[in-house]
PDB file of C-alpha atoms and ligand atoms in Angstrom:
ATOM      1  CA  UNK A   8      13.832 102.639  65.173  1.00 35.00           C
ATOM      2  CA  UNK A   9      15.531 105.681  66.711  1.00 39.00           C
ATOM      3  CA  UNK A  10      19.222 105.439  67.452  1.00 43.00           C
ATOM      4  CA  UNK A  11      19.974 103.910  70.831  1.00 44.00           C
ATOM      5  CA  UNK A  12      16.617 102.170  71.128  1.00 48.00           C
ATOM      6  CA  UNK A  13      17.183  99.093  68.992  1.00 55.00           C
ATOM      7  CA  UNK A  14      16.861  95.898  70.977  1.00 62.00           C
ATOM      8  CA  UNK A  15      20.289  94.376  71.593  1.00 82.00           C
ATOM      9  CA  UNK A  16      20.887  90.957  70.060  1.00 94.00           C
ATOM     10  CA  UNK A  17      22.432  88.589  72.641  1.00 97.00           C
ATOM     11  CA  UNK A  18      26.024  87.650  71.874  1.00 98.00           C
ATOM     12  CA  UNK A  19      27.557  84.489  73.312  1.00 98.00           C
ATOM     13  CA  UNK A  20      30.964  82.984  72.823  1.00 98.00           C
ATOM     14  CA  UNK A  21      33.122  79.896  73.158  1.00 98.00           C
ATOM     15  CA  UNK A  22      36.713  80.637  74.113  1.00 98.00           C
ATOM     16  CA  UNK A  23      38.868  77.504  74.042  1.00 97.00           C
ATOM     17  CA  UNK A  24      42.561  77.497  74.935  1.00 96.00           C
ATOM     18  CA  UNK A  25      44.427  75.615  72.185  1.00 96.00           C
ATOM     19  CA  UNK A  26      46.327  73.376  74.572  1.00 94.00           C
ATOM     20  CA  UNK A  27      45.083  70.138  72.988  1.00 91.00           C
ATOM     21  CA  UNK A  28      42.142  68.712  71.057  1.00 88.00           C
ATOM     22  CA  UNK A  29      38.560  69.428  72.115  1.00 90.00           C
ATOM     23  CA  UNK A  30      37.600  67.095  74.976  1.00 89.00           C
ATOM     24  CA  UNK A  31      34.183  66.214  76.324  1.00 90.00           C
ATOM     25  CA  UNK A  32      34.321  69.067  78.895  1.00 91.00           C
ATOM     26  CA  UNK A  33      34.993  71.698  76.259  1.00 93.00           C
ATOM     27  CA  UNK A  34      32.371  70.165  73.967  1.00 95.00           C
ATOM     28  CA  UNK A  35      29.847  70.649  76.794  1.00 96.00           C
ATOM     29  CA  UNK A  36      30.891  74.326  77.076  1.00 97.00           C
ATOM     30  CA  UNK A  37      30.646  74.769  73.311  1.00 98.00           C
ATOM     31  CA  UNK A  38      27.181  73.135  73.131  1.00 98.00           C
ATOM     32  CA  UNK A  39      25.854  75.018  76.179  1.00 98.00           C
ATOM     33  CA  UNK A  40      27.058  78.433  75.018  1.00 98.00           C
ATOM     34  CA  UNK A  41      25.906  77.779  71.439  1.00 98.00           C
ATOM     35  CA  UNK A  42      22.399  76.673  72.426  1.00 98.00           C
ATOM     36  CA  UNK A  43      21.847  79.504  74.916  1.00 98.00           C
ATOM     37  CA  UNK A  44      22.963  82.155  72.415  1.00 98.00           C
ATOM     38  CA  UNK A  45      21.086  80.711  69.444  1.00 97.00           C
ATOM     39  CA  UNK A  46      17.890  79.972  71.400  1.00 96.00           C
ATOM     40  CA  UNK A  47      17.798  83.647  72.372  1.00 96.00           C
ATOM     41  CA  UNK A  48      18.128  84.574  68.685  1.00 97.00           C
ATOM     42  CA  UNK A  49      21.696  85.656  69.310  1.00 98.00           C
ATOM     43  CA  UNK A  50      25.102  85.516  67.729  1.00 98.00           C
ATOM     44  CA  UNK A  51      27.793  83.044  68.788  1.00 98.00           C
ATOM     45  CA  UNK A  52      31.469  83.867  68.461  1.00 98.00           C
ATOM     46  CA  UNK A  53      34.579  81.735  68.793  1.00 98.00           C
ATOM     47  CA  UNK A  54      37.751  83.096  70.333  1.00 98.00           C
ATOM     48  CA  UNK A  55      40.999  81.158  70.483  1.00 98.00           C
ATOM     49  CA  UNK A  56      42.718  81.963  73.772  1.00 98.00           C
ATOM     50  CA  UNK A  57      46.296  81.461  72.615  1.00 97.00           C
ATOM     51  CA  UNK A  58      47.980  84.037  74.835  1.00 95.00           C
ATOM     52  CA  UNK A  59      49.687  81.622  77.174  1.00 92.00           C
ATOM     53  CA  UNK A  60      52.243  80.714  74.527  1.00 91.00           C
ATOM     54  CA  UNK A  61      54.168  78.116  76.567  1.00 92.00           C
ATOM     55  CA  UNK A  62      50.961  76.052  76.834  1.00 94.00           C
ATOM     56  CA  UNK A  63      49.793  76.452  73.220  1.00 96.00           C
ATOM     57  CA  UNK A  64      50.053  73.261  71.168  1.00 95.00           C
ATOM     58  CA  UNK A  65      50.784  73.710  67.457  1.00 96.00           C
ATOM     59  CA  UNK A  66      47.770  72.775  65.327  1.00 96.00           C
ATOM     60  CA  UNK A  67      45.362  72.528  68.297  1.00 96.00           C
ATOM     61  CA  UNK A  68      43.363  75.652  67.346  1.00 97.00           C
ATOM     62  CA  UNK A  69      42.704  74.384  63.815  1.00 97.00           C
ATOM     63  CA  UNK A  70      41.849  70.982  65.229  1.00 94.00           C
ATOM     64  CA  UNK A  71      39.284  72.508  67.629  1.00 95.00           C
ATOM     65  CA  UNK A  72      37.708  74.582  64.844  1.00 97.00           C
ATOM     66  CA  UNK A  73      37.412  71.514  62.585  1.00 95.00           C
ATOM     67  CA  UNK A  74      35.755  69.597  65.404  1.00 93.00           C
ATOM     68  CA  UNK A  75      33.228  72.388  65.988  1.00 96.00           C
ATOM     69  CA  UNK A  76      32.382  72.339  62.281  1.00 96.00           C
ATOM     70  CA  UNK A  77      31.961  68.569  62.363  1.00 93.00           C
ATOM     71  CA  UNK A  78      29.352  69.073  65.098  1.00 95.00           C
ATOM     72  CA  UNK A  79      27.534  71.766  63.146  1.00 96.00           C
ATOM     73  CA  UNK A  80      28.449  74.369  65.765  1.00 97.00           C
ATOM     74  CA  UNK A  81      28.925  77.199  63.299  1.00 98.00           C
ATOM     75  CA  UNK A  82      30.074  80.573  64.547  1.00 98.00           C
ATOM     76  CA  UNK A  83      29.431  84.106  63.374  1.00 98.00           C
ATOM     77  CA  UNK A  84      32.114  86.326  61.913  1.00 97.00           C
ATOM     78  CA  UNK A  85      35.834  85.734  61.966  1.00 98.00           C
ATOM     79  CA  UNK A  86      37.499  83.681  64.705  1.00 98.00           C
ATOM     80  CA  UNK A  87      39.131  85.959  67.288  1.00 98.00           C
ATOM     81  CA  UNK A  88      42.715  85.117  68.303  1.00 98.00           C
ATOM     82  CA  UNK A  89      44.166  86.610  71.441  1.00 98.00           C
ATOM     83  CA  UNK A  90      47.718  86.399  70.104  1.00 97.00           C
ATOM     84  CA  UNK A  91      46.784  89.126  67.611  1.00 97.00           C
ATOM     85  CA  UNK A  92      45.289  91.492  70.162  1.00 98.00           C
ATOM     86  CA  UNK A  93      48.220  92.313  72.419  1.00 97.00           C
ATOM     87  CA  UNK A  94      48.087  96.058  71.802  1.00 98.00           C
ATOM     88  CA  UNK A  95      44.535  96.134  73.167  1.00 98.00           C
ATOM     89  CA  UNK A  96      45.616  94.455  76.416  1.00 98.00           C
ATOM     90  CA  UNK A  97      48.539  96.871  76.647  1.00 98.00           C
ATOM     91  CA  UNK A  98      46.157  99.837  76.215  1.00 98.00           C
ATOM     92  CA  UNK A  99      43.842  98.554  78.963  1.00 98.00           C
ATOM     93  CA  UNK A 100      46.811  97.972  81.258  1.00 98.00           C
ATOM     94  CA  UNK A 101      48.010 101.529  80.613  1.00 98.00           C
ATOM     95  CA  UNK A 102      44.575 102.892  81.447  1.00 98.00           C
ATOM     96  CA  UNK A 103      44.552 101.030  84.747  1.00 98.00           C
ATOM     97  CA  UNK A 104      48.085 102.256  85.471  1.00 98.00           C
ATOM     98  CA  UNK A 105      46.942 105.820  84.713  1.00 98.00           C
ATOM     99  CA  UNK A 106      44.166 105.379  87.286  1.00 98.00           C
ATOM    100  CA  UNK A 107      46.811 104.433  89.877  1.00 97.00           C
ATOM    101  CA  UNK A 108      45.389 100.938  90.269  1.00 98.00           C
ATOM    102  CA  UNK A 109      48.517  98.924  89.407  1.00 98.00           C
ATOM    103  CA  UNK A 110      51.729  98.230  91.246  1.00 97.00           C
ATOM    104  CA  UNK A 111      54.888  96.350  90.404  1.00 97.00           C
ATOM    105  CA  UNK A 112      55.504  93.188  92.381  1.00 97.00           C
ATOM    106  CA  UNK A 113      58.879  91.570  92.991  1.00 96.00           C
ATOM    107  CA  UNK A 114      57.624  88.405  94.715  1.00 94.00           C
ATOM    108  CA  UNK A 115      58.204  84.962  93.278  1.00 90.00           C
ATOM    109  CA  UNK A 116      55.409  82.398  93.324  1.00 88.00           C
ATOM    110  CA  UNK A 117      57.203  80.587  96.142  1.00 91.00           C
ATOM    111  CA  UNK A 118      57.425  83.755  98.252  1.00 90.00           C
ATOM    112  CA  UNK A 119      53.712  84.489  97.773  1.00 91.00           C
ATOM    113  CA  UNK A 120      52.894  80.943  98.841  1.00 90.00           C
ATOM    114  CA  UNK A 121      55.152  81.206 101.895  1.00 89.00           C
ATOM    115  CA  UNK A 122      53.699  84.523 103.101  1.00 87.00           C
ATOM    116  CA  UNK A 123      50.023  84.165 102.096  1.00 87.00           C
ATOM    117  CA  UNK A 124      47.491  84.577 104.955  1.00 82.00           C
ATOM    118  CA  UNK A 125      45.736  81.552 103.503  1.00 83.00           C
ATOM    119  CA  UNK A 126      45.568  79.410 100.396  1.00 86.00           C
ATOM    120  CA  UNK A 127      42.092  79.763  98.929  1.00 79.00           C
ATOM    121  CA  UNK A 128      40.282  77.927  96.166  1.00 79.00           C
ATOM    122  CA  UNK A 129      42.174  80.110  93.691  1.00 82.00           C
ATOM    123  CA  UNK A 130      45.613  79.571  95.195  1.00 88.00           C
ATOM    124  CA  UNK A 131      47.513  81.626  97.768  1.00 93.00           C
ATOM    125  CA  UNK A 132      45.951  84.981  98.684  1.00 95.00           C
ATOM    126  CA  UNK A 133      48.474  87.712  97.840  1.00 96.00           C
ATOM    127  CA  UNK A 134      49.540  89.265 101.158  1.00 94.00           C
ATOM    128  CA  UNK A 135      50.171  92.776  99.780  1.00 94.00           C
ATOM    129  CA  UNK A 136      53.967  92.627 100.154  1.00 94.00           C
ATOM    130  CA  UNK A 137      54.756  95.082  97.320  1.00 96.00           C
ATOM    131  CA  UNK A 138      51.679  97.315  97.564  1.00 95.00           C
ATOM    132  CA  UNK A 139      53.758 100.262  98.796  1.00 93.00           C
ATOM    133  CA  UNK A 140      56.733  99.498  96.529  1.00 94.00           C
ATOM    134  CA  UNK A 141      58.993  96.534  95.886  1.00 94.00           C
ATOM    135  CA  UNK A 142      61.015  96.147  99.117  1.00 90.00           C
ATOM    136  CA  UNK A 143      64.795  96.352  99.136  1.00 87.00           C
ATOM    137  CA  UNK A 144      65.234  97.603  95.581  1.00 80.00           C
ATOM    138  CA  UNK A 145      64.485  94.153  94.140  1.00 87.00           C
ATOM    139  CA  UNK A 146      63.521  94.020  90.470  1.00 90.00           C
ATOM    140  CA  UNK A 147      59.846  94.232  89.546  1.00 90.00           C
ATOM    141  CA  UNK A 148      58.511  90.982  88.081  1.00 91.00           C
ATOM    142  CA  UNK A 149      54.753  91.212  87.598  1.00 97.00           C
ATOM    143  CA  UNK A 150      52.092  93.926  87.609  1.00 98.00           C
ATOM    144  CA  UNK A 151      49.194  93.546  90.000  1.00 98.00           C
ATOM    145  CA  UNK A 152      45.805  95.251  90.345  1.00 98.00           C
ATOM    146  CA  UNK A 153      44.866  96.626  93.776  1.00 98.00           C
ATOM    147  CA  UNK A 154      41.560  95.115  94.830  1.00 98.00           C
ATOM    148  CA  UNK A 155      38.933  96.627  97.151  1.00 97.00           C
ATOM    149  CA  UNK A 156      37.876  95.151 100.487  1.00 97.00           C
ATOM    150  CA  UNK A 157      34.188  94.704  99.627  1.00 97.00           C
ATOM    151  CA  UNK A 158      31.863  92.008  98.364  1.00 98.00           C
ATOM    152  CA  UNK A 159      31.359  91.574  94.644  1.00 98.00           C
ATOM    153  CA  UNK A 160      28.078  89.809  93.906  1.00 98.00           C
ATOM    154  CA  UNK A 161      26.319  88.336  90.900  1.00 98.00           C
ATOM    155  CA  UNK A 162      23.573  85.823  90.137  1.00 98.00           C
ATOM    156  CA  UNK A 163      24.394  82.662  88.265  1.00 98.00           C
ATOM    157  CA  UNK A 164      21.271  80.959  86.854  1.00 98.00           C
ATOM    158  CA  UNK A 165      22.692  77.528  87.736  1.00 98.00           C
ATOM    159  CA  UNK A 166      24.614  78.117  90.993  1.00 97.00           C
ATOM    160  CA  UNK A 167      22.565  80.974  92.483  1.00 98.00           C
ATOM    161  CA  UNK A 168      23.808  84.143  94.176  1.00 98.00           C
ATOM    162  CA  UNK A 169      27.622  84.377  94.279  1.00 98.00           C
ATOM    163  CA  UNK A 170      29.599  86.611  96.634  1.00 97.00           C
ATOM    164  CA  UNK A 171      33.327  87.123  96.841  1.00 97.00           C
ATOM    165  CA  UNK A 172      35.514  89.649  98.648  1.00 97.00           C
ATOM    166  CA  UNK A 173      38.551  89.914  96.395  1.00 97.00           C
ATOM    167  CA  UNK A 174      40.780  91.318  99.153  1.00 96.00           C
ATOM    168  CA  UNK A 175      40.028  88.350 101.417  1.00 95.00           C
ATOM    169  CA  UNK A 176      39.727  85.499  98.906  1.00 95.00           C
ATOM    170  CA  UNK A 177      42.143  86.415  96.102  1.00 96.00           C
ATOM    171  CA  UNK A 178      44.249  89.479  96.939  1.00 96.00           C
ATOM    172  CA  UNK A 179      45.718  91.941  94.439  1.00 98.00           C
ATOM    173  CA  UNK A 180      45.960  89.856  91.280  1.00 98.00           C
ATOM    174  CA  UNK A 181      48.411  89.713  88.403  1.00 97.00           C
ATOM    175  CA  UNK A 182      47.538  91.380  85.085  1.00 98.00           C
ATOM    176  CA  UNK A 183      50.973  91.180  83.520  1.00 98.00           C
ATOM    177  CA  UNK A 184      53.000  88.145  84.427  1.00 96.00           C
ATOM    178  CA  UNK A 185      56.683  87.904  85.282  1.00 94.00           C
ATOM    179  CA  UNK A 186      57.289  86.364  81.819  1.00 94.00           C
ATOM    180  CA  UNK A 187      55.773  89.494  80.230  1.00 95.00           C
ATOM    181  CA  UNK A 188      52.551  87.774  79.116  1.00 96.00           C
ATOM    182  CA  UNK A 189      49.180  89.400  79.764  1.00 98.00           C
ATOM    183  CA  UNK A 190      47.106  87.487  82.280  1.00 98.00           C
ATOM    184  CA  UNK A 191      43.974  85.598  81.267  1.00 97.00           C
ATOM    185  CA  UNK A 192      41.827  87.815  83.550  1.00 98.00           C
ATOM    186  CA  UNK A 193      42.772  90.971  81.665  1.00 98.00           C
ATOM    187  CA  UNK A 194      42.592  89.522  78.145  1.00 98.00           C
ATOM    188  CA  UNK A 195      39.196  87.889  78.685  1.00 98.00           C
ATOM    189  CA  UNK A 196      37.646  91.123  79.979  1.00 98.00           C
ATOM    190  CA  UNK A 197      39.098  93.256  77.174  1.00 98.00           C
ATOM    191  CA  UNK A 198      37.969  90.776  74.506  1.00 98.00           C
ATOM    192  CA  UNK A 199      34.491  90.143  75.902  1.00 98.00           C
ATOM    193  CA  UNK A 200      33.915  93.927  75.906  1.00 98.00           C
ATOM    194  CA  UNK A 201      35.473  94.506  72.473  1.00 98.00           C
ATOM    195  CA  UNK A 202      33.376  91.772  70.868  1.00 98.00           C
ATOM    196  CA  UNK A 203      30.145  92.933  72.550  1.00 98.00           C
ATOM    197  CA  UNK A 204      29.597  89.697  74.498  1.00 98.00           C
ATOM    198  CA  UNK A 205      26.397  89.816  76.550  1.00 98.00           C
ATOM    199  CA  UNK A 206      26.368  86.219  77.824  1.00 98.00           C
ATOM    200  CA  UNK A 207      29.355  84.275  79.083  1.00 98.00           C
ATOM    201  CA  UNK A 208      28.604  80.556  79.333  1.00 98.00           C
ATOM    202  CA  UNK A 209      31.567  78.435  80.448  1.00 98.00           C
ATOM    203  CA  UNK A 210      32.682  75.783  82.902  1.00 96.00           C
ATOM    204  CA  UNK A 211      32.167  76.013  86.638  1.00 95.00           C
ATOM    205  CA  UNK A 212      35.947  75.984  87.154  1.00 94.00           C
ATOM    206  CA  UNK A 213      35.826  79.674  86.185  1.00 97.00           C
ATOM    207  CA  UNK A 214      33.044  80.624  88.640  1.00 97.00           C
ATOM    208  CA  UNK A 215      35.609  81.973  91.135  1.00 96.00           C
ATOM    209  CA  UNK A 216      37.261  84.100  88.391  1.00 98.00           C
ATOM    210  CA  UNK A 217      34.052  85.973  87.600  1.00 98.00           C
ATOM    211  CA  UNK A 218      34.278  88.501  90.490  1.00 98.00           C
ATOM    212  CA  UNK A 219      37.782  89.479  89.279  1.00 98.00           C
ATOM    213  CA  UNK A 220      36.378  89.991  85.806  1.00 98.00           C
ATOM    214  CA  UNK A 221      33.399  91.997  87.101  1.00 98.00           C
ATOM    215  CA  UNK A 222      35.776  94.214  89.055  1.00 98.00           C
ATOM    216  CA  UNK A 223      38.010  94.779  86.022  1.00 98.00           C
ATOM    217  CA  UNK A 224      34.919  95.721  83.990  1.00 98.00           C
ATOM    218  CA  UNK A 225      34.028  98.299  86.650  1.00 98.00           C
ATOM    219  CA  UNK A 226      37.558  99.762  86.544  1.00 98.00           C
ATOM    220  CA  UNK A 227      37.588  99.927  82.740  1.00 98.00           C
ATOM    221  CA  UNK A 228      33.982 101.184  82.400  1.00 98.00           C
ATOM    222  CA  UNK A 229      32.828  98.114  80.446  1.00 98.00           C
ATOM    223  CA  UNK A 230      29.298  96.682  80.707  1.00 98.00           C
ATOM    224  CA  UNK A 231      29.050  93.377  82.579  1.00 98.00           C
ATOM    225  CA  UNK A 232      27.770  90.388  80.581  1.00 98.00           C
ATOM    226  CA  UNK A 233      25.502  87.800  82.202  1.00 98.00           C
ATOM    227  CA  UNK A 234      27.406  84.799  83.496  1.00 98.00           C
ATOM    228  CA  UNK A 235      26.283  81.181  83.545  1.00 98.00           C
ATOM    229  CA  UNK A 236      28.636  78.407  84.618  1.00 98.00           C
ATOM    230  CA  UNK A 237      28.087  74.863  83.417  1.00 97.00           C
ATOM    231  CA  UNK A 238      28.735  71.761  85.522  1.00 96.00           C
ATOM    232  CA  UNK A 239      32.113  70.155  84.886  1.00 93.00           C
ATOM    233  CA  UNK A 240      32.624  66.814  83.225  1.00 89.00           C
ATOM    234  CA  UNK A 241      34.776  64.774  85.581  1.00 85.00           C
ATOM    235  CA  UNK A 242      37.351  62.188  84.606  1.00 75.00           C
ATOM    236  CA  UNK A 243      37.632  58.746  86.241  1.00 71.00           C
ATOM    237  CA  UNK A 244      39.794  60.261  89.022  1.00 72.00           C
ATOM    238  CA  UNK A 245      37.055  62.781  89.940  1.00 72.00           C
ATOM    239  CA  UNK A 246      38.887  65.838  88.559  1.00 75.00           C
ATOM    240  CA  UNK A 247      37.852  68.062  85.652  1.00 73.00           C
ATOM    241  CA  UNK A 248      38.215  66.361  82.260  1.00 66.00           C
ATOM    242  CA  UNK A 249      41.224  67.917  80.624  1.00 64.00           C
ATOM    243  CA  UNK A 250      44.221  67.021  78.522  1.00 57.00           C
ATOM    244  CA  UNK A 251      45.385  64.704  81.300  1.00 57.00           C
ATOM    245  CA  UNK A 252      42.501  62.384  80.394  1.00 56.00           C
ATOM    246  CA  UNK A 253      43.713  61.906  76.851  1.00 55.00           C
ATOM    247  CA  UNK A 254      41.281  59.034  76.327  1.00 47.00           C
ATOM    248  CA  UNK A 255      38.362  61.423  76.761  1.00 57.00           C
ATOM    249  CA  UNK A 256      39.384  63.715  73.890  1.00 66.00           C
ATOM    250  CA  UNK A 257      36.464  63.872  71.461  1.00 72.00           C
ATOM    251  CA  UNK A 258      37.257  60.797  69.357  1.00 67.00           C
ATOM    252  CA  UNK A 259      37.169  61.032  65.565  1.00 68.00           C
ATOM    253  CA  UNK A 260      35.610  57.568  65.515  1.00 69.00           C
ATOM    254  CA  UNK A 261      32.470  58.431  67.512  1.00 76.00           C
ATOM    255  CA  UNK A 262      29.613  59.917  65.551  1.00 87.00           C
ATOM    256  CA  UNK A 263      29.091  63.630  66.312  1.00 91.00           C
ATOM    257  CA  UNK A 264      25.395  62.891  66.921  1.00 93.00           C
ATOM    258  CA  UNK A 265      26.235  60.411  69.643  1.00 92.00           C
ATOM    259  CA  UNK A 266      28.546  62.865  71.414  1.00 93.00           C
ATOM    260  CA  UNK A 267      26.043  65.694  71.049  1.00 95.00           C
ATOM    261  CA  UNK A 268      23.385  63.505  72.628  1.00 95.00           C
ATOM    262  CA  UNK A 269      25.740  62.817  75.535  1.00 93.00           C
ATOM    263  CA  UNK A 270      26.585  66.514  75.930  1.00 95.00           C
ATOM    264  CA  UNK A 271      22.878  67.490  75.964  1.00 97.00           C
ATOM    265  CA  UNK A 272      22.116  64.685  78.398  1.00 96.00           C
ATOM    266  CA  UNK A 273      25.000  65.859  80.602  1.00 95.00           C
ATOM    267  CA  UNK A 274      23.436  69.340  80.557  1.00 97.00           C
ATOM    268  CA  UNK A 275      20.178  67.894  81.928  1.00 97.00           C
ATOM    269  CA  UNK A 276      18.137  68.649  78.814  1.00 97.00           C
ATOM    270  CA  UNK A 277      16.019  65.474  78.848  1.00 96.00           C
ATOM    271  CA  UNK A 278      17.054  64.528  75.331  1.00 96.00           C
ATOM    272  CA  UNK A 279      14.862  61.597  74.162  1.00 96.00           C
ATOM    273  CA  UNK A 280      16.507  58.139  74.080  1.00 95.00           C
ATOM    274  CA  UNK A 281      15.279  57.611  70.515  1.00 95.00           C
ATOM    275  CA  UNK A 282      17.464  60.497  69.363  1.00 96.00           C
ATOM    276  CA  UNK A 283      20.611  58.649  70.484  1.00 93.00           C
ATOM    277  CA  UNK A 284      22.738  58.234  67.390  1.00 87.00           C
ATOM    278  CA  UNK A 285      20.584  60.609  65.314  1.00 95.00           C
ATOM    279  CA  UNK A 286      22.612  62.803  62.961  1.00 95.00           C
ATOM    280  CA  UNK A 287      24.132  65.951  64.483  1.00 95.00           C
ATOM    281  CA  UNK A 288      21.900  68.406  62.549  1.00 95.00           C
ATOM    282  CA  UNK A 289      18.764  66.660  63.855  1.00 96.00           C
ATOM    283  CA  UNK A 290      20.037  66.785  67.448  1.00 96.00           C
ATOM    284  CA  UNK A 291      20.999  70.423  67.159  1.00 97.00           C
ATOM    285  CA  UNK A 292      17.582  71.273  65.713  1.00 96.00           C
ATOM    286  CA  UNK A 293      15.998  69.490  68.688  1.00 97.00           C
ATOM    287  CA  UNK A 294      18.298  71.333  71.112  1.00 97.00           C
ATOM    288  CA  UNK A 295      17.573  74.715  69.594  1.00 96.00           C
ATOM    289  CA  UNK A 296      13.860  74.212  70.084  1.00 95.00           C
ATOM    290  CA  UNK A 297      14.039  72.864  73.657  1.00 93.00           C
ATOM    291  CA  UNK A 298      17.245  73.930  75.426  1.00 97.00           C
ATOM    292  CA  UNK A 299      16.503  75.490  78.856  1.00 97.00           C
ATOM    293  CA  UNK A 300      18.998  77.007  81.298  1.00 98.00           C
ATOM    294  CA  UNK A 301      16.672  75.975  84.185  1.00 97.00           C
ATOM    295  CA  UNK A 302      17.341  72.303  83.460  1.00 98.00           C
ATOM    296  CA  UNK A 303      21.124  72.521  83.798  1.00 98.00           C
ATOM    297  CA  UNK A 304      22.088  70.636  86.970  1.00 97.00           C
ATOM    298  CA  UNK A 305      24.172  72.400  89.637  1.00 95.00           C
ATOM    299  CA  UNK A 306      26.541  69.487  90.108  1.00 89.00           C
ATOM    300  CA  UNK A 307      29.561  68.247  88.262  1.00 79.00           C
ATOM    301  CA  UNK A 308      29.444  64.612  87.177  1.00 78.00           C
ATOM    302  CA  UNK A 309      31.426  61.925  85.390  1.00 78.00           C
ATOM    303  CA  UNK A 310      31.778  62.566  81.654  1.00 77.00           C
ATOM    304  CA  UNK A 311      29.557  60.738  79.194  1.00 59.00           C
TER     305      UNK A 311
HETATM  306  N1  LIG V   9      40.084  79.680  77.687  1.00 72.45           N
HETATM  307  C1  LIG V   9      39.424  79.204  78.857  1.00 72.45           C
HETATM  308  C2  LIG V   9      39.432  77.681  78.859  1.00 72.45           C
HETATM  309  O1  LIG V   9      39.627  77.076  77.827  1.00 72.45           O
HETATM  310  C3  LIG V   9      37.969  79.653  78.945  1.00 72.45           C
HETATM  311  C4  LIG V   9      37.884  81.089  79.243  1.00 72.45           C
HETATM  312  C5  LIG V   9      36.468  81.631  79.368  1.00 72.45           C
HETATM  313  O2  LIG V   9      35.511  81.012  78.857  1.00 72.45           O
HETATM  314  O3  LIG V   9      36.343  82.705  79.935  1.00 72.45           O
HETATM  315  O4  LIG V   9      39.270  77.104  79.918  1.00 72.45           O
END
């Protein structure tokens, strides 16, 4: 095949933050991204998002990787770790600065909250206080990206057409935080591009982050992957299952097959009752022959 004409192999990924053991919600994201990549004959990568060092829990990354192995969710190539890729985020930040897209911001979180025109789904909308320079010679804290006043649109196979005006709904957003850490939005875009990701499958809690990531890709000249957001597993209090619901961490005692069945059921895949409790490899083989994005329900629901 001539150079440049070979058909691209889809590349998916699972990108857990090592802030605790894998819970049912992250298992659903792992299973969904794995099945969609593998069913398309693609590769599936794992990336540990350990950039937010204050939130990283020692041993959690290894624990998550062991759990994935126990489920038979085997990844391709080496595990990526964001903590080892800081120079790449720095380089991207410098490129954006060179394009005149960044500005230093001296506002504290409290000040942004107090002066925001409104508090959206993603928190207070940045009011643009430091766009023309940090007022009154105050020290710069964070670095923000100027955003355009126009709609950014994309199609999500589960949730339909999405539209967001970053200027109205988010405001200029932080790429380097006051504590010096690179923001999730920057790192995720740099890593997805560097690892050749073509499909991003993750929880619906990140649906509202996708326009920021699409815009960053445009600024940096990266191709945009396809995005699919999975319904969230809710805890007993109706919020996303997370570390707070310690009891819902994937228990060592439950058979992987049983949990896989529940994850596939949660994803609307019509997994037969008689496969409940079947060994994990059998369930995965079933899933890889039948998994369909069209069956994923567009509503979050209680876990299990
Ligand atoms: N690290 C994020 C999380 O664990 C996921 C990021 C992503 O998939 O883009 O919620």
